[in-house]
Amino acid sequence: MSNQSESPNPTSSSNKITLKTSDNEVFEVEEAVAMKFCTVKQYFDDENNNNVTSGTSTTLIPLPNVESHPLAILITYCKKHLEIKANNADNKKEMEIDMEHYEREFLKNVMPQELTELILAANYLNFKEALDFFCRAVASAIQNKSVEYVRKFFGLESDFKPGEEEKLREEFAWSFEGVDED
Amino acid sequence: MIGASLVGRYRIGQSIKHGFRFGYVESIVLHCSDFNREGPSHAVGSKIGRSVSVKARFVGEDHETVPLSAVNPQGMAEAAKPQPHLPEDMVEEIILRQPVKSLLRFSCVSKVRHALITSPNFTKVLPSQNRMNMVVLTYDCIPQIFDYEALLLYPPQNNNKDDDDVVYDEYSEFGVDGCK
């Protein structure tokens, strides 16, 4: 594997796109990165159609639903994603191994509560690979957790009538064995 | 290290003026109640319970980017703090990725969840490896494979607490080879 990070898309290598978050942070990202965010791509394409003469990097795209903290992490993830793809363009298996390795490292550095933020941001930006990855991460994190924990995690309240829940728990009693401590 | 007097927002690589010196933000450390954290490339100090210190490198020296690193991964207990909640479709995406045993347990979370998990449509969209992933060893040691719908209809009965012969074994991640 070569460590050289070539630009994944040579035709648009130098173009920068500026993103502005809800807390008024400004991020300058490469076009190849920004185009992974379908919401940004859509906006960018529309802008370009409306104003063909506008030329290069003057576009500022507002992201009113994304804070700077998750966006910074998403950009890091996206860059790495593109890099791994470019490095293993001809070997899909190799790419998956690299990606899995990176994702495992990535999760060590992310707090569980950050995952929620990240999912919301990835969802708004419509960044499919990241969304899938974060959902998988949360799924495996809560897999062995108790019902109470999951309620807290998703901010849900039990709306069962007295007795209903007990009956269900009895019915699926075997699925309550071996649950982690909260 | 820049003192507390420089309240503001910082980003790695951002230019910064301190006295007569100009430089770039080199790293950001988040201080939380029970852990310290380097990076990521950006931090906001107003997050509850967190303060931030900013390390800068001043002109004349090379600017380095700090990777997402050196974090003390906290247990899931952290997640129990109040936080923005996920929209229903995201919750569903996450639930979809659960193994059967967790699915059935989580059906006790709320009525909506129960309705979702036990609905016939839900069993159809479950990934195929999740649909048939439970081996039940009965007391005569014949492994039986139950699929999700069958488990909903006929949950394994284990009313007799002393009956240790019934073992439930998941092998969702290993395919049939994981069957013990």
Short mmCIF file of C-alpha atoms in Angstrom, two decimals, chain A residues 4-79:
data_model
loop_
_atom_site.label_atom_id
_atom_site.label_comp_id
_atom_site.label_asym_id
_atom_site.label_seq_id
_atom_site.Cartn_x
_atom_site.Cartn_y
_atom_site.Cartn_z
CA GLN A 4 1.05 8.85 -0.74
CA SER A 5 -2.30 10.53 -0.55
CA GLU A 6 -3.10 11.40 -4.08
CA SER A 7 -6.09 13.49 -4.83
CA PRO A 8 -8.93 11.08 -5.47
CA ASN A 9 -10.35 13.18 -8.24
CA PRO A 10 -7.66 14.98 -10.23
CA THR A 11 -10.08 17.07 -12.27
CA SER A 12 -11.29 18.98 -9.25
CA SER A 13 -8.20 18.83 -7.08
CA SER A 14 -7.60 22.47 -6.38
CA ASN A 15 -11.17 23.69 -6.00
CA LYS A 16 -12.12 24.48 -2.44
CA ILE A 17 -15.62 24.71 -1.15
CA THR A 18 -16.47 26.71 1.92
CA LEU A 19 -18.96 25.36 4.40
CA LYS A 20 -20.49 27.42 7.17
CA THR A 21 -21.92 25.63 10.20
CA SER A 22 -24.79 26.59 12.50
CA ASP A 23 -22.33 27.99 15.05
CA ASN A 24 -20.79 30.18 12.36
CA GLU A 25 -17.60 28.23 11.86
CA VAL A 26 -16.19 28.27 8.37
CA PHE A 27 -14.57 25.17 6.91
CA GLU A 28 -12.69 25.10 3.66
CA VAL A 29 -12.75 21.64 2.16
CA GLU A 30 -11.66 20.12 -1.10
CA GLU A 31 -14.33 19.67 -3.65
CA ALA A 32 -13.88 15.88 -3.70
CA VAL A 33 -14.63 15.79 0.03
CA ALA A 34 -17.59 18.14 -0.15
CA MET A 35 -19.12 16.16 -3.01
CA LYS A 36 -19.44 13.14 -0.71
CA PHE A 37 -22.00 15.15 1.23
CA CYS A 38 -24.99 14.80 -1.07
CA THR A 39 -26.74 17.78 0.52
CA VAL A 40 -23.75 19.98 -0.27
CA LYS A 41 -23.45 18.50 -3.77
CA GLN A 42 -27.09 19.27 -4.47
CA TYR A 43 -26.67 22.84 -3.28
CA PHE A 44 -23.45 23.25 -5.21
CA ASP A 45 -24.97 21.91 -8.43
CA ASP A 46 -27.97 24.20 -8.10
CA GLU A 47 -25.72 27.19 -7.51
CA ASN A 48 -23.65 26.34 -10.55
CA ASN A 49 -26.71 25.97 -12.74
CA ASN A 50 -28.04 29.31 -11.63
CA ASN A 51 -24.79 31.10 -12.11
CA VAL A 52 -22.64 29.53 -14.78
CA THR A 53 -20.24 32.44 -14.90
CA SER A 54 -19.38 32.33 -11.21
CA GLY A 55 -16.13 30.46 -11.83
CA THR A 56 -14.33 28.82 -8.93
CA SER A 57 -14.07 28.86 -5.21
CA THR A 58 -16.32 31.68 -4.12
CA THR A 59 -19.26 29.55 -3.08
CA LEU A 60 -20.12 29.57 0.59
CA ILE A 61 -22.56 26.87 1.53
CA PRO A 62 -24.50 27.35 4.77
CA LEU A 63 -25.25 24.25 6.84
CA PRO A 64 -27.80 25.49 9.36
CA ASN A 65 -28.36 22.03 10.86
CA VAL A 66 -24.75 21.01 11.43
CA GLU A 67 -22.47 22.10 14.23
CA SER A 68 -18.77 22.50 13.69
CA HIS A 69 -17.73 19.72 16.06
CA PRO A 70 -19.36 16.81 14.18
CA LEU A 71 -18.55 18.41 10.83
CA ALA A 72 -14.84 18.47 11.61
CA ILE A 73 -14.94 14.77 12.48
CA LEU A 74 -16.96 13.97 9.35
CA ILE A 75 -14.46 15.81 7.17
CA THR A 76 -11.60 13.85 8.72
CA TYR A 77 -13.48 10.61 8.15
CA CYS A 78 -14.36 11.56 4.60
CA LYS A 79 -10.78 12.49 3.67
#
